Short mmCIF file of C-alpha atoms and ligand atoms in Angstrom, two decimals:
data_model
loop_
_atom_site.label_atom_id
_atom_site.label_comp_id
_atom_site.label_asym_id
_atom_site.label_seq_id
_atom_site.Cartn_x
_atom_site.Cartn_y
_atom_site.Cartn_z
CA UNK A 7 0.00 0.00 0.00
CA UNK A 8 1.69 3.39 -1.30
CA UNK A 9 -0.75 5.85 0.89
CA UNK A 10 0.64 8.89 -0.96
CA UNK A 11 -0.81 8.03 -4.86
CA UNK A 12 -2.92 11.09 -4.11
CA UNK A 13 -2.52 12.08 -7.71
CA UNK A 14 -6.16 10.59 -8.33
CA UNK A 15 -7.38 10.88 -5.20
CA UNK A 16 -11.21 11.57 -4.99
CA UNK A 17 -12.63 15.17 -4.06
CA UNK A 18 -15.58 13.91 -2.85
CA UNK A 19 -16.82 12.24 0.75
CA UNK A 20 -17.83 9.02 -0.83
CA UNK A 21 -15.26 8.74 -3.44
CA UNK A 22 -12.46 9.22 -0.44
CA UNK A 23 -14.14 6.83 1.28
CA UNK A 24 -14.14 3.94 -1.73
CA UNK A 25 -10.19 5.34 -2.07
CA UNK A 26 -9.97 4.23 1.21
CA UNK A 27 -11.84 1.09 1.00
CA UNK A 28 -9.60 0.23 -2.31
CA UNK A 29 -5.86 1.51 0.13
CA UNK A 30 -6.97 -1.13 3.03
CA UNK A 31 -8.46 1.46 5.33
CA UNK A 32 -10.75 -0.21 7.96
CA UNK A 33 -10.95 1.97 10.77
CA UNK A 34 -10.60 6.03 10.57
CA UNK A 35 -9.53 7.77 13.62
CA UNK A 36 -11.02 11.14 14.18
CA UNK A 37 -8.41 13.73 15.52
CA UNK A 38 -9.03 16.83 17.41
CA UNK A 39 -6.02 18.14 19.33
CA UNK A 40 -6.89 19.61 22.42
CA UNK A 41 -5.74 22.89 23.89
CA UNK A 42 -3.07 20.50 26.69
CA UNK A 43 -1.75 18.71 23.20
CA UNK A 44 -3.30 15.42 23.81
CA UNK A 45 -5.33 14.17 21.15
CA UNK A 46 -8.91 12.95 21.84
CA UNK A 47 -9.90 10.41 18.70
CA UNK A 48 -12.75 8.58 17.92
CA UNK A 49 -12.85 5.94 15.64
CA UNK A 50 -15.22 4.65 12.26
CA UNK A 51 -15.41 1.67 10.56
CA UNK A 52 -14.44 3.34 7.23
CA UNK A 53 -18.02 2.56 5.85
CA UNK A 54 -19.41 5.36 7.81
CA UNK A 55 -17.15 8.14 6.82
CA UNK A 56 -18.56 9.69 4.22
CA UNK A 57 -22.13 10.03 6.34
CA UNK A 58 -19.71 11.25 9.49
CA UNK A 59 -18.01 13.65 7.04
CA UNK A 60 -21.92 15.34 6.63
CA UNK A 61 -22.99 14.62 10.16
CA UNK A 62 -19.99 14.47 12.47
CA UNK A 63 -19.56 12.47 15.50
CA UNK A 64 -20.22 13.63 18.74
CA UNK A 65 -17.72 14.88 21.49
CA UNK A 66 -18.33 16.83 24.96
CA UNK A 67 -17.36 20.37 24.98
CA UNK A 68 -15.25 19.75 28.33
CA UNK A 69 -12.38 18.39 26.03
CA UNK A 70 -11.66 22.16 24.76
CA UNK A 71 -11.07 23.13 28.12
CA UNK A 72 -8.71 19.77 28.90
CA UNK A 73 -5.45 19.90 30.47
CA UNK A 74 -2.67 17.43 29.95
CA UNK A 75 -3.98 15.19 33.18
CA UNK A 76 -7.09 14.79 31.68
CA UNK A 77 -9.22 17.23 34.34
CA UNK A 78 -10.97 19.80 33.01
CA UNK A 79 -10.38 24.04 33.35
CA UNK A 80 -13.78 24.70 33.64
CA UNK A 81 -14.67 27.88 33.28
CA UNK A 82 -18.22 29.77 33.72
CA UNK A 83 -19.79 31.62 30.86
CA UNK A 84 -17.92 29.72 28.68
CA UNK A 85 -17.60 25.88 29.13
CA UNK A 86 -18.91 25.17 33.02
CA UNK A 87 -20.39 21.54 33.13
CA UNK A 88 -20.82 18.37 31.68
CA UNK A 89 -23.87 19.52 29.68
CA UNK A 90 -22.85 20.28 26.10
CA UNK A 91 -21.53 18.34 23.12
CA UNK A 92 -20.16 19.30 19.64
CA UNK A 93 -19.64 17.73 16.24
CA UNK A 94 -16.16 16.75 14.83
CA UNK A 95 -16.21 16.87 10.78
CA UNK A 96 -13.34 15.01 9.53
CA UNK A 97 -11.80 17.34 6.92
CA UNK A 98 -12.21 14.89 4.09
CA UNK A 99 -9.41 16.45 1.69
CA UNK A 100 -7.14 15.81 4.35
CA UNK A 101 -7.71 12.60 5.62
CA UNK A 102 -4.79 9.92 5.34
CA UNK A 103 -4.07 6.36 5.42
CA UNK A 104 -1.95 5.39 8.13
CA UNK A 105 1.54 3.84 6.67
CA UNK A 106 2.67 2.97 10.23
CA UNK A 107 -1.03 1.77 10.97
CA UNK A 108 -1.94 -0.44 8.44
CA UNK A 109 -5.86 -0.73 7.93
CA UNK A 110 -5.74 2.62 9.87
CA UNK A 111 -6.40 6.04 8.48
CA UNK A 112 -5.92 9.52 9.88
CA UNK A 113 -8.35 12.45 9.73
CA UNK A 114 -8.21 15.48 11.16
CA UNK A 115 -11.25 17.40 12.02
CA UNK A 116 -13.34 20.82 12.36
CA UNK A 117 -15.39 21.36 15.32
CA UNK A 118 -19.10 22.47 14.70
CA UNK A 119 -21.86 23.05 17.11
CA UNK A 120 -24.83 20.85 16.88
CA UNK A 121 -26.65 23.27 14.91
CA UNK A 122 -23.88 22.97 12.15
CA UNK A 123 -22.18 26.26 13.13
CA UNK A 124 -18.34 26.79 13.26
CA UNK A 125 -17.93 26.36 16.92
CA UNK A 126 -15.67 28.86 18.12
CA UNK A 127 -13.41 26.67 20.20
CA UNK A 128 -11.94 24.77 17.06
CA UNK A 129 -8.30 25.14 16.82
CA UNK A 130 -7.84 24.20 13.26
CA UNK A 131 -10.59 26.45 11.71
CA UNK A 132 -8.37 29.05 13.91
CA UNK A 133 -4.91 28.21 12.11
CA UNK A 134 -7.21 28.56 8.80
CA UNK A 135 -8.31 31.90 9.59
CA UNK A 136 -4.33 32.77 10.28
CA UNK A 137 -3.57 31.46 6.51
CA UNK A 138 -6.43 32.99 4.74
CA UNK A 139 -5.82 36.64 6.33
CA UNK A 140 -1.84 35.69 5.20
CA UNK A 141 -3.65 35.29 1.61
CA UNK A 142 -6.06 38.42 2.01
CA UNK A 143 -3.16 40.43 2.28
CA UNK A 144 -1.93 38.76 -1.39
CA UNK A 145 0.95 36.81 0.09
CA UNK A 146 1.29 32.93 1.82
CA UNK A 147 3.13 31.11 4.17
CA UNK A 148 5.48 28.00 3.89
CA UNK A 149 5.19 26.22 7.11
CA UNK A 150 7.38 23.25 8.71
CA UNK A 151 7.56 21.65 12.40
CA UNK A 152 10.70 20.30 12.91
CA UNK A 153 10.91 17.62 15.41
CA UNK A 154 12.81 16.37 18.34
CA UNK A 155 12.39 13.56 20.46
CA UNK A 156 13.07 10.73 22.99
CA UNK A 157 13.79 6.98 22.40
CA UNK A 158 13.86 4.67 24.89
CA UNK A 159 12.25 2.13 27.22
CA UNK A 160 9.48 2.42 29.74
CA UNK A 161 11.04 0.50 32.77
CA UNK A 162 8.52 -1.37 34.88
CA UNK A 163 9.76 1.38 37.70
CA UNK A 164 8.40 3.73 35.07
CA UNK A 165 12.04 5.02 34.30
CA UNK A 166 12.97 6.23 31.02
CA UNK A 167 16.33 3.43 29.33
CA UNK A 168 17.38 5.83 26.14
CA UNK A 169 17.92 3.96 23.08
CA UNK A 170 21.17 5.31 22.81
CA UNK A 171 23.99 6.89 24.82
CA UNK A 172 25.21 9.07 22.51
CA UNK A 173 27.83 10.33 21.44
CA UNK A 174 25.65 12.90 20.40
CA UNK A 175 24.69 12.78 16.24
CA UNK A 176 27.10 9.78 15.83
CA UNK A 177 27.27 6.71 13.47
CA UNK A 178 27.06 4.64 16.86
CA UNK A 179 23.65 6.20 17.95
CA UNK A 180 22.33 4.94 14.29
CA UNK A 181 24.31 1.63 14.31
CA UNK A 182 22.57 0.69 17.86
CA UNK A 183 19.55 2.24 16.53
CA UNK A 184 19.61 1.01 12.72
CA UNK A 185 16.61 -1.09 12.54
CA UNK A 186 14.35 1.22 13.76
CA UNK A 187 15.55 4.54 11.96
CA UNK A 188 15.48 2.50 8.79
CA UNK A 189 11.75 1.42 9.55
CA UNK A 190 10.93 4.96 10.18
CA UNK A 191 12.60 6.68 7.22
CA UNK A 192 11.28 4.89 4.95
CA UNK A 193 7.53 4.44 6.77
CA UNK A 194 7.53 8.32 6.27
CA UNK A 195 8.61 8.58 3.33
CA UNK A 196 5.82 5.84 2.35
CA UNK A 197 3.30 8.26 4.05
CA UNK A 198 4.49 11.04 1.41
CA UNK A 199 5.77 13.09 4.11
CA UNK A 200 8.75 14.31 2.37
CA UNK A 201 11.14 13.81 4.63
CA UNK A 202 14.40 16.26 4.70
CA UNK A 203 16.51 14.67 7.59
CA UNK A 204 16.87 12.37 10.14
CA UNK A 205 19.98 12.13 12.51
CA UNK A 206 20.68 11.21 16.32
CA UNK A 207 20.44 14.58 18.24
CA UNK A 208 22.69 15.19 21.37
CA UNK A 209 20.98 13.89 24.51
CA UNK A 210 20.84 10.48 24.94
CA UNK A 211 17.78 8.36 23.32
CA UNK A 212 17.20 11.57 21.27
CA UNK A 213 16.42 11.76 17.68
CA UNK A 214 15.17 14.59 15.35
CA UNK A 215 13.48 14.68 12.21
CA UNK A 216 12.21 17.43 9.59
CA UNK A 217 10.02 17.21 6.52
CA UNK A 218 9.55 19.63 4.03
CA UNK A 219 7.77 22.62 4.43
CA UNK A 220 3.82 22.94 3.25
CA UNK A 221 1.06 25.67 3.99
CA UNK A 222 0.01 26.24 7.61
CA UNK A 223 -2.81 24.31 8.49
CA UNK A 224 -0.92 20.92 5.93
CA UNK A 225 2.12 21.59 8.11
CA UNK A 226 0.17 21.21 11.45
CA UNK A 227 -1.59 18.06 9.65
CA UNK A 228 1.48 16.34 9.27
CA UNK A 229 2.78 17.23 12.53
CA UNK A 230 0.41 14.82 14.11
CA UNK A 231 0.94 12.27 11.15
CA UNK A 232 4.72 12.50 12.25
CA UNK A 233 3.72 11.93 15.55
CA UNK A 234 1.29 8.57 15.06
CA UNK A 235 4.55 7.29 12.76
CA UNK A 236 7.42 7.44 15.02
CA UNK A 237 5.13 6.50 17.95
CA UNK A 238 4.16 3.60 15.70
CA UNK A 239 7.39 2.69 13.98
CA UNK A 240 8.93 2.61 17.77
CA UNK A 241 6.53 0.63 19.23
CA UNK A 242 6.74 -2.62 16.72
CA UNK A 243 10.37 -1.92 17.85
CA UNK A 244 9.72 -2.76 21.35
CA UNK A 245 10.25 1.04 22.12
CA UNK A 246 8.38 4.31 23.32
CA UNK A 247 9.04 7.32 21.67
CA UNK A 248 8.36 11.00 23.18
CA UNK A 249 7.66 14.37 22.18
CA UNK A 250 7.58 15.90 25.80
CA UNK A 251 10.35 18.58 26.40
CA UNK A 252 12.19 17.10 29.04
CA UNK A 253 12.10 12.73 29.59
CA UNK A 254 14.75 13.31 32.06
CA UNK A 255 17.22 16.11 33.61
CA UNK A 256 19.18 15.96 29.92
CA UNK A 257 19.15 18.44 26.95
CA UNK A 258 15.43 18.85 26.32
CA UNK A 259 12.87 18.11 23.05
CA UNK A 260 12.07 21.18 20.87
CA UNK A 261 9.92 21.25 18.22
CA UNK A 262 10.78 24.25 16.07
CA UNK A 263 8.65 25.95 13.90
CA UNK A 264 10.30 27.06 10.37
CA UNK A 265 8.10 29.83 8.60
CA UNK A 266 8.78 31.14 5.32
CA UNK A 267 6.31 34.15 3.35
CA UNK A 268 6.33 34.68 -0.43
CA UNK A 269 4.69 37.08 -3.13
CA UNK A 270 3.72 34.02 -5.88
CA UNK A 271 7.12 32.43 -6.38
CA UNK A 272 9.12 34.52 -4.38
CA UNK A 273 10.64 34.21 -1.37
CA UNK A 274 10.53 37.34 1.06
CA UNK A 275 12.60 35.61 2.83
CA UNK A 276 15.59 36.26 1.06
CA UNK A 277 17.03 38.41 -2.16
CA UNK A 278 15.82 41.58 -0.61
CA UNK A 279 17.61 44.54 0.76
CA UNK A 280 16.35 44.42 4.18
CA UNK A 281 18.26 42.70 7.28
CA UNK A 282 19.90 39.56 6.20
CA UNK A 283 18.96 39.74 2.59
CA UNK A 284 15.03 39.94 3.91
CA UNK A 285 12.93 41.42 1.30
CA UNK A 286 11.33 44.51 4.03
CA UNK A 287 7.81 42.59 4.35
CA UNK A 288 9.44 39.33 5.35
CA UNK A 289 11.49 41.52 7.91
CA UNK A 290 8.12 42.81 9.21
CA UNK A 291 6.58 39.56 9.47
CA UNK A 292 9.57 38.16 11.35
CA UNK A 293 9.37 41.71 13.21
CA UNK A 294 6.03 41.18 14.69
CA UNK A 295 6.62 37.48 15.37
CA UNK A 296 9.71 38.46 18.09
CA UNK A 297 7.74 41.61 19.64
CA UNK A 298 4.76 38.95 20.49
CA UNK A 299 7.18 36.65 21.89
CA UNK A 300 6.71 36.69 25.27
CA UNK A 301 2.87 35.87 25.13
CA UNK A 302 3.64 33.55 22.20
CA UNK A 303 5.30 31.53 24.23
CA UNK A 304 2.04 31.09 26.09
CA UNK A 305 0.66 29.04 23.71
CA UNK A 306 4.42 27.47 21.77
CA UNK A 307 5.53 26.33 25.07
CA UNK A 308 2.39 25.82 27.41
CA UNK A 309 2.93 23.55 30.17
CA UNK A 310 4.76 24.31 33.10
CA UNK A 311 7.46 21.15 32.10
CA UNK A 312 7.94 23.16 28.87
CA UNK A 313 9.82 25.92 31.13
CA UNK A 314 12.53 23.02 32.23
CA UNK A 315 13.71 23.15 28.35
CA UNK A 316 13.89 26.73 28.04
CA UNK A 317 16.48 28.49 29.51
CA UNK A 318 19.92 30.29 28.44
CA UNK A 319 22.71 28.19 26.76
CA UNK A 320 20.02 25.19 25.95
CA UNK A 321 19.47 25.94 22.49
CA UNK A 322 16.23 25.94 23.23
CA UNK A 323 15.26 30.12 22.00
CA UNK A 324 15.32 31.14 25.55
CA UNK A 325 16.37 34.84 24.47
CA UNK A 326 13.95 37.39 22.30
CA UNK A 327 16.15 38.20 19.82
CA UNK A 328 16.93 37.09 16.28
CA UNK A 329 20.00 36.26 14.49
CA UNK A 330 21.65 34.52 11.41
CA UNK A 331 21.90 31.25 12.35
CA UNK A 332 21.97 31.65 16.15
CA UNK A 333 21.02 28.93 17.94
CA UNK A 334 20.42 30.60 21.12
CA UNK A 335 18.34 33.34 19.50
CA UNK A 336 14.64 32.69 19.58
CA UNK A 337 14.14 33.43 16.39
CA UNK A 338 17.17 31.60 13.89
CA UNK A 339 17.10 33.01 11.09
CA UNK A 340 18.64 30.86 7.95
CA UNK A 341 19.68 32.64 5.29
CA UNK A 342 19.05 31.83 1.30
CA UNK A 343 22.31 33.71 0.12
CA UNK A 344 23.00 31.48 -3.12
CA UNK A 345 20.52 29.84 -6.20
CA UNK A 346 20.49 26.63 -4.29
CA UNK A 347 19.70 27.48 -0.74
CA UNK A 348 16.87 30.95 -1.80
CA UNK A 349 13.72 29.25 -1.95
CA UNK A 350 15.13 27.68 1.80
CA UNK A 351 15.39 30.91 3.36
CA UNK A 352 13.32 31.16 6.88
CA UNK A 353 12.85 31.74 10.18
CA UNK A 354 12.97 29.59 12.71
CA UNK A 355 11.06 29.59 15.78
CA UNK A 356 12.73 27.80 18.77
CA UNK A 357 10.87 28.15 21.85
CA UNK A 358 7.85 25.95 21.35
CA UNK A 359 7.48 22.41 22.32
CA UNK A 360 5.50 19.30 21.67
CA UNK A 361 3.48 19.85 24.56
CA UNK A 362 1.80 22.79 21.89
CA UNK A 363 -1.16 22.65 19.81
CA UNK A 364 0.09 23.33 16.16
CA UNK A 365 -3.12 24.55 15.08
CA UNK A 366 -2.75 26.85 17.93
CA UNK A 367 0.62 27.76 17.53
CA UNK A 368 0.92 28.21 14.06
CA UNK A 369 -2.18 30.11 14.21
CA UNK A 370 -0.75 32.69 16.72
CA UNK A 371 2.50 32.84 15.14
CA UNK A 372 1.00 33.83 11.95
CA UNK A 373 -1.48 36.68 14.30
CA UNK A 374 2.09 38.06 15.70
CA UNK A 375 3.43 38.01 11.68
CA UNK A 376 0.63 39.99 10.12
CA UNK A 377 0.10 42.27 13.33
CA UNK A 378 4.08 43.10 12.07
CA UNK A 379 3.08 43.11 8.60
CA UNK A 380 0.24 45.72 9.16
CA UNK A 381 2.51 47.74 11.29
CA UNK A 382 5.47 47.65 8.93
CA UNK A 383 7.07 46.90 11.76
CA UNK A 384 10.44 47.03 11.54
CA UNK A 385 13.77 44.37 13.15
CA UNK A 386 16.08 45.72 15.59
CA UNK A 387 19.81 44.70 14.85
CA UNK A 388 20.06 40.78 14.64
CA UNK A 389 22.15 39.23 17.61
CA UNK A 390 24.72 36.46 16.26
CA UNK A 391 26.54 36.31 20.12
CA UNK A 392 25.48 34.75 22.60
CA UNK A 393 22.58 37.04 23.78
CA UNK A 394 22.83 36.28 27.40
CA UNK A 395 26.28 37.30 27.40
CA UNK A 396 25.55 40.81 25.85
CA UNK A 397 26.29 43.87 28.33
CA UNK A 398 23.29 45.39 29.15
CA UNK A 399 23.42 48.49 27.01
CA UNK A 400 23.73 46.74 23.88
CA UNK A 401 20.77 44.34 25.16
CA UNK A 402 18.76 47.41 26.13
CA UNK A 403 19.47 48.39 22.72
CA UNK A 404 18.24 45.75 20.85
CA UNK A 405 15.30 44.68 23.54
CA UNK A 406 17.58 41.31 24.16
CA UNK A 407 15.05 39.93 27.09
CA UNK A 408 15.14 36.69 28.68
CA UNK A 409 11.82 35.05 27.57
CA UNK A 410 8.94 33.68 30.53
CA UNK A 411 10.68 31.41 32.60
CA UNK A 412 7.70 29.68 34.13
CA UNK A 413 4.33 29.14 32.66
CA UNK A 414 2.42 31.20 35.09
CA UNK A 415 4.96 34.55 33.81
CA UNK A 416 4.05 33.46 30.02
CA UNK A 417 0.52 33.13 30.83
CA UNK A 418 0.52 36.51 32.55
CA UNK A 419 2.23 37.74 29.11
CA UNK A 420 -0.88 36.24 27.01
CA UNK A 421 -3.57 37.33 29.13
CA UNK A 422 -2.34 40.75 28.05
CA UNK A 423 -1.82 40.40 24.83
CA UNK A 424 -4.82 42.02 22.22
CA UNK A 425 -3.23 40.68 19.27
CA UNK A 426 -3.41 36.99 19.70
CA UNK A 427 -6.97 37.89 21.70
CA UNK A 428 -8.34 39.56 18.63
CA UNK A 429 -7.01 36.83 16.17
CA UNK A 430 -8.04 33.72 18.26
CA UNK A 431 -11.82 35.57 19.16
CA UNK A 432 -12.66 35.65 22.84
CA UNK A 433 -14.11 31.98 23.33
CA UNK A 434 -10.76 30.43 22.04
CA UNK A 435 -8.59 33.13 23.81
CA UNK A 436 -10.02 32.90 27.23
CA UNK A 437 -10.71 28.81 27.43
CA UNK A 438 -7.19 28.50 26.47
CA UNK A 439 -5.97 30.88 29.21
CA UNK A 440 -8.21 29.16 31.72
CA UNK A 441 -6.27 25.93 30.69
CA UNK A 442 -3.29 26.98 31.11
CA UNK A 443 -4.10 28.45 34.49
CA UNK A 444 -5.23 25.43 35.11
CA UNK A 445 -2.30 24.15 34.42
CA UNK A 446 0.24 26.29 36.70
CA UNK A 447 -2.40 25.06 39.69
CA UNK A 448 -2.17 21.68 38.78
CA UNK A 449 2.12 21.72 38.80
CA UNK A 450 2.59 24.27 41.41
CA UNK A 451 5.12 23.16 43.63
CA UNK A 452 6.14 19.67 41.63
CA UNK A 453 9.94 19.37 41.62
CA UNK A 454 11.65 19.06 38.06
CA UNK A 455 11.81 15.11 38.71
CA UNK A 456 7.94 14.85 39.44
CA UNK A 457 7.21 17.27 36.31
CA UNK A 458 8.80 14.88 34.13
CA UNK A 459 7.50 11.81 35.56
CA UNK A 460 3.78 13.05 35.53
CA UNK A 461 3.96 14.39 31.64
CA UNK A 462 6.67 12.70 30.32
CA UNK A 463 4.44 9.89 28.73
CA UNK A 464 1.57 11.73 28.23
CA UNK A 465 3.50 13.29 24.99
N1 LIG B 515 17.33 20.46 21.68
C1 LIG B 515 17.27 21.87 21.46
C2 LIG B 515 15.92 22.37 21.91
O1 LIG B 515 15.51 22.05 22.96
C3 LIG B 515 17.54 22.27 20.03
C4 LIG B 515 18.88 21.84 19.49
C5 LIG B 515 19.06 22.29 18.05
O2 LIG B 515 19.30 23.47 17.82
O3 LIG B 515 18.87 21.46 17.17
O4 LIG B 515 15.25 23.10 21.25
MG1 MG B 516 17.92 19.80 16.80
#
């Protein structure tokens, strides 16, 4: 089964579902990804989908308020009780089979209300919004999670074994490891993923892999695609993989967000005369990306374990600042200085984790963008030292700030912030604050070792 012949692939809800029939689907899990990052699914035979694409299936309200323990924020006016339930429309031009899962297929949903209305809560439709104002304002936006994560055993104990000691991005970490990084390279590539790189990354058990870049809400699709693979691929390996920013006291998971705008064919991104060869628009759009950084963060890194991962001299994006290929900048900037490497040219946002939502956080990435881009807002000097080292006049200068080191300090930072209120609408804005506040009572007081043993397997 080659799930990516998609070439003659059916518009319609019935003729996806025969496509289906005819790949070896039996069973289609419905996903909605919750504001905590877990994802709630239920399942069809694959005969029903194309009356569930019309109808939806049901699902309580409470889950748009979840956290990552599975208790609910609840919060009144808004969602306050187990009375309530909406429908979950598989997005039928975006439903998969499952190369990892065979007989399974993947489809990601919409949320409507029972009376068939765009309920307000719904994530995805959010990210949509965030692409289609991107296209209102004639331009679009190449989009690409890049991902990190942790290999290993689940010890009886319920102690992480890594899958491999290291050295970090060595031949020995894919020798030890061959079997399974074979099965997964070429299960993604079977699921048409496009896959640009796989290696060992530095901690121990740690891996990280990027596919190629794709419009916003396609690149938040495949980011939980990715996900179901490697999770699948490691498990007929007799391992666990996971996404969480921190399995143990060690260099931490990121999940970087790569974000590219163009006019047609052209990258803004690069060939301009603006900072770093920026055309001036792409410099605004990367300009209102790092002012919004601190209640970003809110929503790219948005559980307390999250704040374990990002500090100084982690790589992590701890510092608001940007520079050319700084790794402890949170925005990285790559440059497209020759024919070959143009159409590459991006930014790349580092603090945000796989404890975030990438409907969310692509969505309020792209808010923070065009709030730039409507602003002409322009970049202050790029930072290419280490920013934490700067003397305080230059980092005065250039507004070099040490991003929210605790959730409760980032959610303080989004409460206050009108542009990602106004883009995400006032039911999505303040359910997914009351989450997150949810969270900070739920973790205060946990040590770093009880953080990571509560959420380490729940990513
Ligand atoms: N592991 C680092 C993080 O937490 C990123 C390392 C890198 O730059 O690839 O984001
Ligand atoms: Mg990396």
């Amino acid at each position: 089964m080659n799930p990516r012949v998609e070439t003659d692939r059916p518009s319609d809800a019935e003729g996806v579902q025969t496509w289906l029939e005819e790949a070896g689907v039996a069973a289609v899990a419905l996903g909605f990804v919750d504001p905590s990052m877990i994802v709630r699914v239920k399942t069809v035979p694959v005969a029903r989908f194309a009356r569930v694409a019309a109808s939806g299936v049901g699902l309580s309200t409470l889950f748009n308020v979840a956290m990552s323990n599975d208790q609910f924020a609840l919060l009144p006016g808004y969602i306050d009780g187990p009375s309530g339930d909406i429908r979950l429309r598989p997005d039928v031009a975006a439903t998969v089979p499952l190369a990892a899962m065979p007989g399974w297929a993947w489809a990601p949903v919409y949320q409507f209300s029972q009376a068939g209305e765009p309920y307000p809560g719904c994530p995805r439709a959010f990210a949509h919004g965030m692409a289609d104002a991107v296209a209102a304002r004639g331009s679009s936006v190449q989009a690409a999670f890049e991902f990190e994560f942790s290999v290993g055993l689940r010890r009886g104990d319920d102690t992480f074994e890594p899958a491999h000691e290291g050295p970090g991005y060595s031949d020995i970490a894919i020798v030890a490891n061959h079997d399974f990084a074979l099965d997964l390279i070429t299960t993604t590539q079977a699921q048409g993923l496009d896959l640009q790189q796989f290696h060992p990354e530095y901690a121990d058990g740690q891996f990280e892999m990027s596919i190629a870049p794709r419009p916003p809400v396609e690149a938040a699709d495949a980011a939980m695609v990715v996900r179901q693979t490697v999770r699948a691929v490691a498990r007929r390996h007799g391992l666990r993989a996971s996404f969480a920013p921190q399995v143990g006291p060690d260099t931490g998971n990121g999940t970087h967000l790569h974000l590219s705008l163009w006019e047609g064919d052209r990258n803004l991104m690069s060939g301009g005369k603006g900072p770093a060869g920026m055309h001036q628009r792409g410099a605004s759009f990367v300009a209102g990306i790092l002012h919004e950084l601190p209640a970003l963060v809110g929503v790219t890194v948005p559980t307390a374990l999250g704040y374990l991962r990002l500090r100084p001299h982690h790589w992590s994006g701890a510092m608001q600042c940007w520079g050319t290929e700084n790794r402890e900048a949170a925005l990285r900037f790559i440059e497209g200085p020759t024919p070959a490497t143009a159409r590459g040219a991006n930014i790349e946002i580092k603090p945000l984790d796989g404890t975030a939502n990438p409907y969310l956080a692509v969505g309020a990435a792209l808010a923070a963008a065009l709030h730039g881009l409507d602003r002409d807002d322009r970049l202050p000097p790029q930072t290419v030292e280490d920013p934490d080292g700067l003397p305080d006049q230059v980092k005065a200068e250039r507004n070099v700030r040490q991003l929210p080191s605790s959730l409760s300090e980032a959610v303080e930072h989004l409460a206050g912030s009108s542009v990602l209120r106004d883009a995400m609408g006032e039911f999505l804005f303040e359910t997914f604050l009351a989450t997150r506040r949810g969270e900070c009572e739920q973790t205060a007081g946990l040590d770093d070792d009880e953080l990571i043993r509560r959420l380490r397997w729940r990513y």
